[in-house]
XYZ file of C-alpha atoms in Angstrom:
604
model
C 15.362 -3.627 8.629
C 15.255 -0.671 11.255
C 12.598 1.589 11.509
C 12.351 5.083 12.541
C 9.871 6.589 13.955
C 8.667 10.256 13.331
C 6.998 13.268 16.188
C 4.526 14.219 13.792
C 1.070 13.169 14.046
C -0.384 11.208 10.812
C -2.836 14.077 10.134
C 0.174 16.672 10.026
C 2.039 14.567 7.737
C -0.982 14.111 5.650
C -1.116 17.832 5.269
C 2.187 17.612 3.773
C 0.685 15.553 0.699
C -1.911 17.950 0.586
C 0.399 21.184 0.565
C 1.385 20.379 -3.311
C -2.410 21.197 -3.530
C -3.162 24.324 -1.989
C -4.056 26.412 -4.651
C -6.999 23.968 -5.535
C -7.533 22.995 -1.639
C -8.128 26.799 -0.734
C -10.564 27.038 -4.263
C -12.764 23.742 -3.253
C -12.921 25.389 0.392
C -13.944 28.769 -0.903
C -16.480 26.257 -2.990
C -17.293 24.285 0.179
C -17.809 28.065 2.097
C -19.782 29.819 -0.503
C -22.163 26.357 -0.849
C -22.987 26.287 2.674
C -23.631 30.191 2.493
C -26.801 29.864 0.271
C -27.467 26.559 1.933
C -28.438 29.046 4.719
C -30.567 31.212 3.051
C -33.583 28.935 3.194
C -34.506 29.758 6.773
C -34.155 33.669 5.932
C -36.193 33.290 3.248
C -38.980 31.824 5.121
C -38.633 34.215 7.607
C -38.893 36.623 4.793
C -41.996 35.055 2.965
C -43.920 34.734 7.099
C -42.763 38.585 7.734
C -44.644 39.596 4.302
C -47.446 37.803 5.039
C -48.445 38.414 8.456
C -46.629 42.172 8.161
C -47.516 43.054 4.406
C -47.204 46.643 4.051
C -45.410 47.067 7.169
C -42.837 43.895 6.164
C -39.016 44.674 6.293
C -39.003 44.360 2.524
C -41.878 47.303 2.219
C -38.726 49.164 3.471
C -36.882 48.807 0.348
C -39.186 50.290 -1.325
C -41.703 47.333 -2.606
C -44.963 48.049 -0.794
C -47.455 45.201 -2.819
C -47.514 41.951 -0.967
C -48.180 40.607 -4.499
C -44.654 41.800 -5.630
C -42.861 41.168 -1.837
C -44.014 37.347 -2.145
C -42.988 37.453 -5.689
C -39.825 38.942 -4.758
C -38.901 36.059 -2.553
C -39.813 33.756 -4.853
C -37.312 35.154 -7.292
C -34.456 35.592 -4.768
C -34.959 31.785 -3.772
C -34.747 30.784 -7.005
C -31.546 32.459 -7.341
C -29.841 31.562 -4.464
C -30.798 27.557 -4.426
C -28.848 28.005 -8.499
C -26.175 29.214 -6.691
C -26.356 26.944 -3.882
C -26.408 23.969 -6.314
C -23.645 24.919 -8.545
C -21.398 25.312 -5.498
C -22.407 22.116 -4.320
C -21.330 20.495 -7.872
C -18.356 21.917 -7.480
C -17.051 21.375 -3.712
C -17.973 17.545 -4.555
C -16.083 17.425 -7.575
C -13.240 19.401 -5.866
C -12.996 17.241 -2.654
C -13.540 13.898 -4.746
C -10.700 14.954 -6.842
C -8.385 16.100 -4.192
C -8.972 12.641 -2.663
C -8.235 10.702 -5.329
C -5.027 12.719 -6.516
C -3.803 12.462 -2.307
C -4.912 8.578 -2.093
C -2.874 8.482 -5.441
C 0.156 10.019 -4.632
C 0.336 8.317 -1.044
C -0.072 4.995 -2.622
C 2.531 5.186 -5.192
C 5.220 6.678 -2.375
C 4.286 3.805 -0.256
C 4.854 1.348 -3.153
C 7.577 2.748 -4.301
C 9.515 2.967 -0.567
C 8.094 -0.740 -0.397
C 9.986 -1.311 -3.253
C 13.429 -0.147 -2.068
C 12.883 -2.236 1.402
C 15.112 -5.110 1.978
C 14.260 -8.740 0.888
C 14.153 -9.064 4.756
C 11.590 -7.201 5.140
C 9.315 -9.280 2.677
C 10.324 -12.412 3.803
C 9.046 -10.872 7.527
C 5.663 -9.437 6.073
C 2.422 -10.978 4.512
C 1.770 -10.397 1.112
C -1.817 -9.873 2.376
C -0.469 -7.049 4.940
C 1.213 -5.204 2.597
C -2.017 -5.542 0.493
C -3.997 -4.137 3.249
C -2.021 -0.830 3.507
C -1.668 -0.580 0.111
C -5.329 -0.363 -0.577
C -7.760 -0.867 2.340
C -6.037 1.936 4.421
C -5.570 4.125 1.380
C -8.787 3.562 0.670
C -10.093 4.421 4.043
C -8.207 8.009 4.218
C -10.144 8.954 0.892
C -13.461 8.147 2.338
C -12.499 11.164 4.934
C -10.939 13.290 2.122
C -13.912 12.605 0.264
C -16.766 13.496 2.993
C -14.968 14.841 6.368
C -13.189 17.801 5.222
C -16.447 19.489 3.441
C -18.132 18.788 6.944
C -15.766 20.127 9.161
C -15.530 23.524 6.719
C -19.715 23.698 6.189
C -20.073 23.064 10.273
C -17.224 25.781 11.257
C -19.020 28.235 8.375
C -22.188 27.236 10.145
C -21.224 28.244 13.175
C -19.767 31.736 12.258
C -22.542 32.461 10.295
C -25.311 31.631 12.235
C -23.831 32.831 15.652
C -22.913 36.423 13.975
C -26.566 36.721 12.489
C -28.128 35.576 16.246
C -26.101 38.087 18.072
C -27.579 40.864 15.181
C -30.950 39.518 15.183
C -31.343 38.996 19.110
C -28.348 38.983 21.485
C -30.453 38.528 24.512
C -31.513 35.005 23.536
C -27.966 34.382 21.366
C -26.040 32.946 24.237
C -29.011 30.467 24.649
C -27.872 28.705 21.569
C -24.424 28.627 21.847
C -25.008 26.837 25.439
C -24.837 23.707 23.909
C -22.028 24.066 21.715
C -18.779 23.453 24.310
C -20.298 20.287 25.580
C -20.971 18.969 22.405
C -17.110 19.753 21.330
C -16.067 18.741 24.433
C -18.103 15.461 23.901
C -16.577 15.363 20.218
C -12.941 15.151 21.618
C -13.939 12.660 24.206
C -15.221 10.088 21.792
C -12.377 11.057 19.515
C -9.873 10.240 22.153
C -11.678 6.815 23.132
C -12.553 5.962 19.597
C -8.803 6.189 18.982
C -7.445 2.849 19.704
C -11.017 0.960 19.390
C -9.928 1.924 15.290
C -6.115 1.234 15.630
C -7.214 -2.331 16.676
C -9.765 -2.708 13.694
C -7.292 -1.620 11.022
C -5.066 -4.378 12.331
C -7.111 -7.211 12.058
C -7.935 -6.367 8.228
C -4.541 -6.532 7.609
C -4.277 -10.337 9.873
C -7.690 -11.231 8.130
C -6.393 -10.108 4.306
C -2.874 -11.802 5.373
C -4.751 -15.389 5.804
C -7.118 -14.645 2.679
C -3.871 -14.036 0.221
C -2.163 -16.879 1.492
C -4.956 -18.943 1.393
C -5.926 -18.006 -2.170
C -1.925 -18.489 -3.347
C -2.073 -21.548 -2.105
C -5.399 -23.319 -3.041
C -3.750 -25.708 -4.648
C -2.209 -26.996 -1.130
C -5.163 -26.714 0.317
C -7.329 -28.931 -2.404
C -4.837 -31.392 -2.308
C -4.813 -31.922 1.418
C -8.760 -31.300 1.568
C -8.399 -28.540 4.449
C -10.443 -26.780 2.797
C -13.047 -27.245 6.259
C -10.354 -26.475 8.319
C -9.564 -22.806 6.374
C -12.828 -21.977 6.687
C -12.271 -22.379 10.213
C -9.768 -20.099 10.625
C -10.809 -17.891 8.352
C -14.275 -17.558 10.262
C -12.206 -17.460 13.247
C -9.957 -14.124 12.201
C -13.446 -12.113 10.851
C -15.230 -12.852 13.912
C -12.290 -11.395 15.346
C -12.505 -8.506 12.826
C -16.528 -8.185 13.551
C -15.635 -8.160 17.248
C -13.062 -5.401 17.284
C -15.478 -3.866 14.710
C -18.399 -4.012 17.211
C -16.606 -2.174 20.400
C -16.227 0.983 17.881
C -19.281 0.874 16.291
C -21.116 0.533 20.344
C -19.096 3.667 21.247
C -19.443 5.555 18.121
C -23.289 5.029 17.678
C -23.512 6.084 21.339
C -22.364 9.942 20.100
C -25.572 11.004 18.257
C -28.334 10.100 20.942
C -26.242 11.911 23.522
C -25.482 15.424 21.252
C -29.232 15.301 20.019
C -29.875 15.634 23.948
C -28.132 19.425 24.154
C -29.780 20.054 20.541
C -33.069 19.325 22.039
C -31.921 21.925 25.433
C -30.767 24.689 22.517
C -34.087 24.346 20.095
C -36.465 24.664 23.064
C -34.767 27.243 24.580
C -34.851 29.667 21.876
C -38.144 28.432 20.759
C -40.092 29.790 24.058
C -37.804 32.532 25.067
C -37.726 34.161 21.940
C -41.323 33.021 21.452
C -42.241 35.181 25.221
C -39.890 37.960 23.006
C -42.103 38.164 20.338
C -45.399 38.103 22.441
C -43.744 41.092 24.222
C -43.465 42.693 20.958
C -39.492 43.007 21.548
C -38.706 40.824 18.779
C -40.526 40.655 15.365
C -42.376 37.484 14.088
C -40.006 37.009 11.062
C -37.049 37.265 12.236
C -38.396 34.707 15.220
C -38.936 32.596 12.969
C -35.144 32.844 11.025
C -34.027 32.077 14.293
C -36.038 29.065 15.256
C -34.663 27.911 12.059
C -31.461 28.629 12.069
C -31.268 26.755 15.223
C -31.822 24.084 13.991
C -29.462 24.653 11.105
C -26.775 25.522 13.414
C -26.892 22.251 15.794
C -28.368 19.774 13.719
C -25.204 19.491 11.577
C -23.476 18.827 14.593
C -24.664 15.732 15.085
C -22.951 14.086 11.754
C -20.271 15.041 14.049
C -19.804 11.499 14.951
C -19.894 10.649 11.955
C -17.367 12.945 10.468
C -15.328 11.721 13.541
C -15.997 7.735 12.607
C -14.562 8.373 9.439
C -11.523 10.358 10.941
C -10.508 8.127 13.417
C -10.635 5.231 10.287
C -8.468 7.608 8.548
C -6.243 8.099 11.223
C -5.682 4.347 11.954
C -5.245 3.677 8.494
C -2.906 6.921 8.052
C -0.639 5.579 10.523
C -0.220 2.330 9.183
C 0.948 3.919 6.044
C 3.412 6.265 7.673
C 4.310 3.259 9.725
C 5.693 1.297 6.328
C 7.208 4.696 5.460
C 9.295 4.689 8.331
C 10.780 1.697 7.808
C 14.606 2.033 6.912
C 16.789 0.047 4.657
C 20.168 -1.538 6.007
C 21.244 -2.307 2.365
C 21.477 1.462 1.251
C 22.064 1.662 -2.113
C 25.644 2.478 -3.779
C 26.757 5.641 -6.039
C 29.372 4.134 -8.114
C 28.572 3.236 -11.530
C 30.544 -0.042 -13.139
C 32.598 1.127 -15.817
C 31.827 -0.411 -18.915
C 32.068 -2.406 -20.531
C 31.614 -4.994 -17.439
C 33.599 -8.254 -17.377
C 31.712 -10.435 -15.146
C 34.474 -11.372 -12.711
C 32.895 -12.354 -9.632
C 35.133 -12.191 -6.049
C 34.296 -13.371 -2.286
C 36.972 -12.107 -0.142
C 36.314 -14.331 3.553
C 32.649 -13.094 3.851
C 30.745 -14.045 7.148
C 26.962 -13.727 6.936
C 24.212 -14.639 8.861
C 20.120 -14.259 8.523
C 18.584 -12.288 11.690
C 15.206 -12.842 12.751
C 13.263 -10.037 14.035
C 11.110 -11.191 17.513
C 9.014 -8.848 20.030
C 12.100 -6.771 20.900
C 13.954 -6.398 17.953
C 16.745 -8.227 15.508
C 18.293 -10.891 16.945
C 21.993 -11.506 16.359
C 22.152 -15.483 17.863
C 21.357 -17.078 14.720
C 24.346 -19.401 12.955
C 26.074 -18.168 10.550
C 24.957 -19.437 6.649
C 28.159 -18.388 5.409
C 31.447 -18.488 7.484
C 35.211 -17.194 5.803
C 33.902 -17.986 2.125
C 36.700 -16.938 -0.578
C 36.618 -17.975 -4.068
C 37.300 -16.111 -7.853
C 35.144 -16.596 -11.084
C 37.244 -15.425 -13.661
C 35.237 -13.122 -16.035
C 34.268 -15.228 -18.655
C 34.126 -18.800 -17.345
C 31.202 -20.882 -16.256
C 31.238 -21.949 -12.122
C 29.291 -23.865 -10.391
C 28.368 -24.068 -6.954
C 27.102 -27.328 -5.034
C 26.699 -28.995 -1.505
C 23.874 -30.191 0.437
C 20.904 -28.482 1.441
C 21.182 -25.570 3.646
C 25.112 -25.238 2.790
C 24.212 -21.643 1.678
C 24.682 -21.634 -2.014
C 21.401 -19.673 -2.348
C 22.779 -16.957 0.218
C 26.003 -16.677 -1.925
C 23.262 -15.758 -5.307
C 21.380 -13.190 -2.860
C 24.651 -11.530 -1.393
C 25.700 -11.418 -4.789
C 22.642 -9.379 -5.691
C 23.068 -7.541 -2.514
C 19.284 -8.182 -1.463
C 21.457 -8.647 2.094
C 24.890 -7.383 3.093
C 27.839 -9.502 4.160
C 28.213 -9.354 8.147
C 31.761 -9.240 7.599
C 34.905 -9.999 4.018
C 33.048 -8.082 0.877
C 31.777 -9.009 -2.469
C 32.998 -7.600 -5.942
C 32.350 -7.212 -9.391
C 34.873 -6.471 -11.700
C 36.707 -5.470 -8.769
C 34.954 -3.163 -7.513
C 32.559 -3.902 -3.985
C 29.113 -4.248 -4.583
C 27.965 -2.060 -1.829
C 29.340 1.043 -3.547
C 27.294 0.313 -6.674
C 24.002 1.205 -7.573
C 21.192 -0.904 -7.751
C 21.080 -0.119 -11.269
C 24.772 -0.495 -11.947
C 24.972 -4.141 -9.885
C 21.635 -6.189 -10.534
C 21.767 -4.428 -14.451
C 24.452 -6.586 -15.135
C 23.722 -9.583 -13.447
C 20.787 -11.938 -14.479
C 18.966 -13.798 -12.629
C 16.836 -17.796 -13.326
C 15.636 -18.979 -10.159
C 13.965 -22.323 -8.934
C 11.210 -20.893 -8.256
C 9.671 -18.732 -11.472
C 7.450 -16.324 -11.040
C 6.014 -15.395 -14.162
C 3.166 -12.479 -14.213
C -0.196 -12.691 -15.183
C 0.163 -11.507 -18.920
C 1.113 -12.435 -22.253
C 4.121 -14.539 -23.476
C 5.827 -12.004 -24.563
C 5.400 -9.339 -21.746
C 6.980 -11.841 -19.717
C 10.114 -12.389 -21.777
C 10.176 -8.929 -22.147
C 9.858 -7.918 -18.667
C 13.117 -6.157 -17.560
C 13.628 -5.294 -21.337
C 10.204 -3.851 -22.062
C 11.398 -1.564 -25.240
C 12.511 -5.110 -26.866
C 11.293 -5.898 -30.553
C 9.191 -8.710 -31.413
C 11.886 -10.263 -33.305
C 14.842 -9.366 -30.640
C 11.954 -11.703 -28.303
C 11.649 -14.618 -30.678
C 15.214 -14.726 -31.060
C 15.564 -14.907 -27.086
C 12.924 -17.737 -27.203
C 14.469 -19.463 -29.670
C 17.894 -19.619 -27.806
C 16.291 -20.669 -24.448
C 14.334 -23.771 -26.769
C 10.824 -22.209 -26.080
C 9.904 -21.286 -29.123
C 8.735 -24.240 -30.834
C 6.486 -24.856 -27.337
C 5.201 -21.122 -27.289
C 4.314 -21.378 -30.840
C 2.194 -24.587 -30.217
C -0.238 -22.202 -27.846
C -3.279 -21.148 -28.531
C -2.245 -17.300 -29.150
C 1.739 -18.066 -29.511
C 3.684 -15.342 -28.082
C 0.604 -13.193 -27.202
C -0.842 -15.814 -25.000
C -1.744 -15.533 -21.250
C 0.064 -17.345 -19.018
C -2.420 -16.589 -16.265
C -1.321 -15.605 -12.627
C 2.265 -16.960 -11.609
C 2.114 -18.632 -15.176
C -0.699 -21.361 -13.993
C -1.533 -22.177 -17.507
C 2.013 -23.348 -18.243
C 4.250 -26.253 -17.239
C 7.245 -25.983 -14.731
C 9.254 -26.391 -17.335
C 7.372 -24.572 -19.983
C 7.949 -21.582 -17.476
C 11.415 -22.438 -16.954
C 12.305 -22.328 -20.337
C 10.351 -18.451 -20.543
C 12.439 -17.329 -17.704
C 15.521 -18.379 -19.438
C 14.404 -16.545 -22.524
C 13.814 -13.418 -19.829
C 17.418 -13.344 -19.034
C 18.509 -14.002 -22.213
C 17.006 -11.019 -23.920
C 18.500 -8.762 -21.253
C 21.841 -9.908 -22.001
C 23.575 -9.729 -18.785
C 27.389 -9.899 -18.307
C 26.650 -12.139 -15.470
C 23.605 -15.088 -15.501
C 22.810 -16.889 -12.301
C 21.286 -20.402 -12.800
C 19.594 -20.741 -9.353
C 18.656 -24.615 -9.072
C 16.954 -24.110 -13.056
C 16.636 -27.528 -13.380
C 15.437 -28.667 -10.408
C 11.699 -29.693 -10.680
C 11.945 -30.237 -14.723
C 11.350 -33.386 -16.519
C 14.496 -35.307 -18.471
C 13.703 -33.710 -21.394
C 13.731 -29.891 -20.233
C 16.785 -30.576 -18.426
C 18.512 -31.284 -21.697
C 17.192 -28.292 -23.658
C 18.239 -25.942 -20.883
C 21.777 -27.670 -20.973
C 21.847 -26.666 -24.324
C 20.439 -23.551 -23.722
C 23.269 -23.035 -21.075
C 26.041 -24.004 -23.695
C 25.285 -21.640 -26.197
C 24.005 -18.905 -23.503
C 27.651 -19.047 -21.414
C 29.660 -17.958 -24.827
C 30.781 -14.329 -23.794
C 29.613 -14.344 -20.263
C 30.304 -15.329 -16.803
C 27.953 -17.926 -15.889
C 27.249 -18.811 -11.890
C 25.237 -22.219 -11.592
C 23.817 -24.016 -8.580
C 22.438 -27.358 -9.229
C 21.496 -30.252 -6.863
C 21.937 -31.967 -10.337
C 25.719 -32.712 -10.378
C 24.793 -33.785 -14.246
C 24.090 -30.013 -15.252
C 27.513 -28.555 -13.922
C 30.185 -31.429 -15.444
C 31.151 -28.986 -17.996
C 32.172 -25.681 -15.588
C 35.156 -24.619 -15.752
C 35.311 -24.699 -11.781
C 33.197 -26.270 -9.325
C 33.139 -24.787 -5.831
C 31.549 -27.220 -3.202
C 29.826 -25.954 -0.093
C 29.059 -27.728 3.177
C 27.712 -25.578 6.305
C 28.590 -22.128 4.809
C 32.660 -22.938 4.035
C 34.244 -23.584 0.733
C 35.126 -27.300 1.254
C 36.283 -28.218 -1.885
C 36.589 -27.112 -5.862
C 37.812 -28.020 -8.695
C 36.881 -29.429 -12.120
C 34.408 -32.508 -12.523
C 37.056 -34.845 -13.013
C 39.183 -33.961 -10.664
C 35.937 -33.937 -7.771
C 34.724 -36.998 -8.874
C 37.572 -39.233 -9.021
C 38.531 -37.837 -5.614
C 37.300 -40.914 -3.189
C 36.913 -39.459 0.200
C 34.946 -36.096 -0.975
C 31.746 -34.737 -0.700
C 31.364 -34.069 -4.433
C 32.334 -37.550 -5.208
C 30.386 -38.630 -2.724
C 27.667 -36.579 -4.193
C 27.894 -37.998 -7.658
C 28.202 -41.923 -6.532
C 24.820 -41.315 -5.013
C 23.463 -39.505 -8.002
C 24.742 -41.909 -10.503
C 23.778 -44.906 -8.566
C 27.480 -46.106 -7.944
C 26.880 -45.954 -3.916
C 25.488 -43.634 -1.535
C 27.020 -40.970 0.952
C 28.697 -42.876 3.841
């Protein structure tokens, strides 16, 4: 898996999600703008009512024309009614327009990243936690709406604020304007700082979720590991050990972030005052009148109050940031299996070639892929004939699973080439390749749903009947009929309600129903009873009629009937051949093999 990495910041790529939005982004701001307008008209209104009353006849609003202090105070009363309508119904509709934008944003963010997940090589999940992935996938998404949600109506209503109030000061009283803007560049400048500082304190914190949700899913997946060996003390443990870690990294943010507010309210507290006596000596002086000195004491306090939720608007920004760039960090990551754009043309045969393919695993460390691991596969030709029925076998770790997932191309051969039907698997779509190849593995995985949406999974416009008819070829039928809600009962997650081979035989109905040209038996009868064993061998006789079949077994039993048997031992094609003509062969490791299965000897 390489990974690229990208100049742009992770708020300037965020704007790029936000850009399909901009007709509604630049409504909910004008929403956001025009709320935070009659937000502000409180304070003038007071000024207002205190000018009528200690003016009356002589009030500004006697100059339009309404000389009764009756009808002045009424007046007000009227205009504040209208304006706090208006101020609600723009607040309704900023919040709905922000909430919204959020949530269409966190949704189209999370379905890129899972689809790019998605296309990411097997590597790449065999490298990451399920937990991890779980973590980015919804805590950080999660976190990024919380800012959507809240930060961007702040930063709008503060920077309206600003204008607003600064361009009514210097109107009102530009001798004692500057006084309040005083404040104002060290409690930016004091913004950035904390920003800059808060910065990694946050980077570290996102991390440890995903560590701490990596341990949780793992632990949870596998409880029933952890029953049976009672650790269930010793999980704890490290569980406790990993949120401590969480609450300490937690703890270092919160002690710099809650250190923001005391320190702004300080230049607040310079700002108020000062405009509270000098325009207070103004008005004594008779150079400024009592109404308007009393907007402005007010509108102080409207214009650097809000700027202490500063820190908060920046807590939640430097959370979103963090989180952001975790995303963008999984959406930088880069195939090496890119896909084909060659179609097979139909219909498909199912002949399967290797031509001398070399592979090996590489494990990613501190500084990148290394390339000093052994090779799994070394030189490996052999031809299935479309068709026929092969089967694969050797001793553990001879690389007969690697030959299933080269085959699949969830990796690429170092070196030699695979093909299907002649044609090499790496200029082939996904779709093209793994649509006609199917696939029963040792290890099922069967999702937590009905019967049926599992055997139809893959194959999801199938009919009831076109699923029975699966069932009934793979010998589950008579089983899934025997449960509680027959085909429409739940499994549970990974199929827990079920039996190995109960599941077994489901997956085998799975690939049945698709109807591949090409079914892979990975191990499928490996951890099944006697019983199963036989009614997937039957399965597999009826099943191979018309199709290539590719079968690995550790059970020599299941594979006496392929038409060739290719045997594997530390990634080379030692020997192959039919059953007979293995087994009777004395010195080989298939014979071998099947004197130590049968109980005729064992392995010298």
């Amino acid at each position: 898996m390489s990974e690229s990495t990208s100049p742009a910041s992770p708020l300037r790529r965020l704007s790029l999600y936000a850009a399909e939005y901009r007709p509604r982004v630049i409504i909910t701001t004008l929403y956001s703008i025009l709320n935070k307008l009659f937000d502000l008209a409180p304070p003038v209104l007071i000024g207002m009512a205190v000018d009528v009353v200690v003016m009356q006849e002589d009030s500004i609003l006697a100059r339009f024309g309404v000389t009764d202090v009756r009808d002045q105070l009424i007046g007000v009363g009227v205009i504040t009614a209208i304006l706090w309508g208006f101020e609600s119904l723009f607040d309704y509709l900023k919040a709905v327009g922000w909430r919204n934008l959020a949530q269409n944003i966190q949704h189209d963010l999370r379905t890129d990243t899972y689809e790019h997940v998605q296309r990411l090589d097997m590597a790449y999940f065999e490298e990451q936690s399920t937990g991890g992935l779980m973590s980015v996938l919804n805590d950080d998404v999660n976190q990024l709406e919380r800012f959507l949600d809240v930060g961007a109506n702040e930063i709008i209503q503060l920077i309206t604020t600003i204008i607003v109030v600064m361009g009514l000061f210097i109107a009102a009283a530009p001798s004692v304007a500057w006084m309040t803007v005083l404040p104002i560049p060290f409690i930016v400048y004091g913004s950035l700082l904390f920003q800059r500082r808060l910065a990694p304190r946050y980077a570290a914190v996102r991390e440890q979720v995903g560590i701490l949700n990596s341990v949780l899913g793992n632990n949870l997946s596998g409880i029933a590991t952890v029953k049976s060996y009672t650790a269930e003390a010793y999980e704890v443990g490290r569980i406790a050990a990993e949120s401590e870690d969480y609450r300490r990294r937690n703890a270092a943010a919160i002690k710099l972030s809650s250190a923001f507010v005391p320190l702004i309210r300080m230049f607040i507290m310079a700002g108020f005052i000062a405009i509270m006596v000098f325009g207070g000596l103004l008005v004594i002086r008779g150079e400024l009148n009592v109404g308007v000195y009393s907007v402005l004491v007010f509108m102080t306090q409207r214009l650097l109050w809000p700027l202490t939720r500063l820190g908060d608007t920046l807590d939640l920004y430097q959370r979103a940031m963090a989180s952001t760039a975790r995303i963008f960090r999984v959406l930088d990551m880069r195939p090496n299996v890119i896909e084909g754009a060659a179609a097979l043309p139909a219909p498909v045969r199912g002949e399967v070639v290797f031509e001398d393919v070399s592979f090996r695993y590489r494990w990613r460390d501190y500084e990148g892929y290394s390339d000093d691991r052994p090779h799994v596969l070394r030189d490996l030709s052999f031809h299935i004939p479309a068709g026929s029925t092969a089967a694969i076998v050797g001793p553990t770790g001879s690389g007969k699973t690697t030959v299933i997932k080269l085959l699949l191309r969830f990796y690429d051969v170092e070196s030699g080439r695979v093909c299907l039907d002649g044609h090499d698997v790496r200029d082939l779509t996904f779709d093209a390749l793994r649509g006609a190849i199917g696939l029963v593995s040792q290890d099922v995985f069967l999702f937590h749903g009905s019967v049926r949406e599992n055997i139809a999974y893959g194959t999801f416009d199938a009919t009831l009947d076109e699923i029975v008819a699966a069932a009934k070829i793979a010998e589950a039928h008579d089983f899934i009929m025997q449960l509680p809600d027959g085909y429409d009962t739940v499994v549970g997650e990974r199929g827990q309600k079920l039996s190995g081979g109960q599941r077994q035989r489901i997956s085998i109905a799975r690939a049945v129903l698709k109807d591949p040209p090409v079914l892979i038996l990975d191990e499928a009868t490996s951890s099944v009873d006697n019983e199963t064993e036989a009614a997937i061998q039957r399965s597999m006789e009826r099943i191979s009629v018309g199709r290539t079949m590719i079968v690995i077994a550790h059970r020599l039993s299941t594979v006496r009937n392929a038409d060739r048997i290719f045997v594997l031992e530390d990634g080379a094609l030692v020997e192959q051949g039919t059953h007979d003509d293995l087994a009777t062969a004395g010195d080989g490791i298939y014979a071998a093999l099947w004197r130590v299965q049968t109980g005729e000897g064992r392995r010298k």
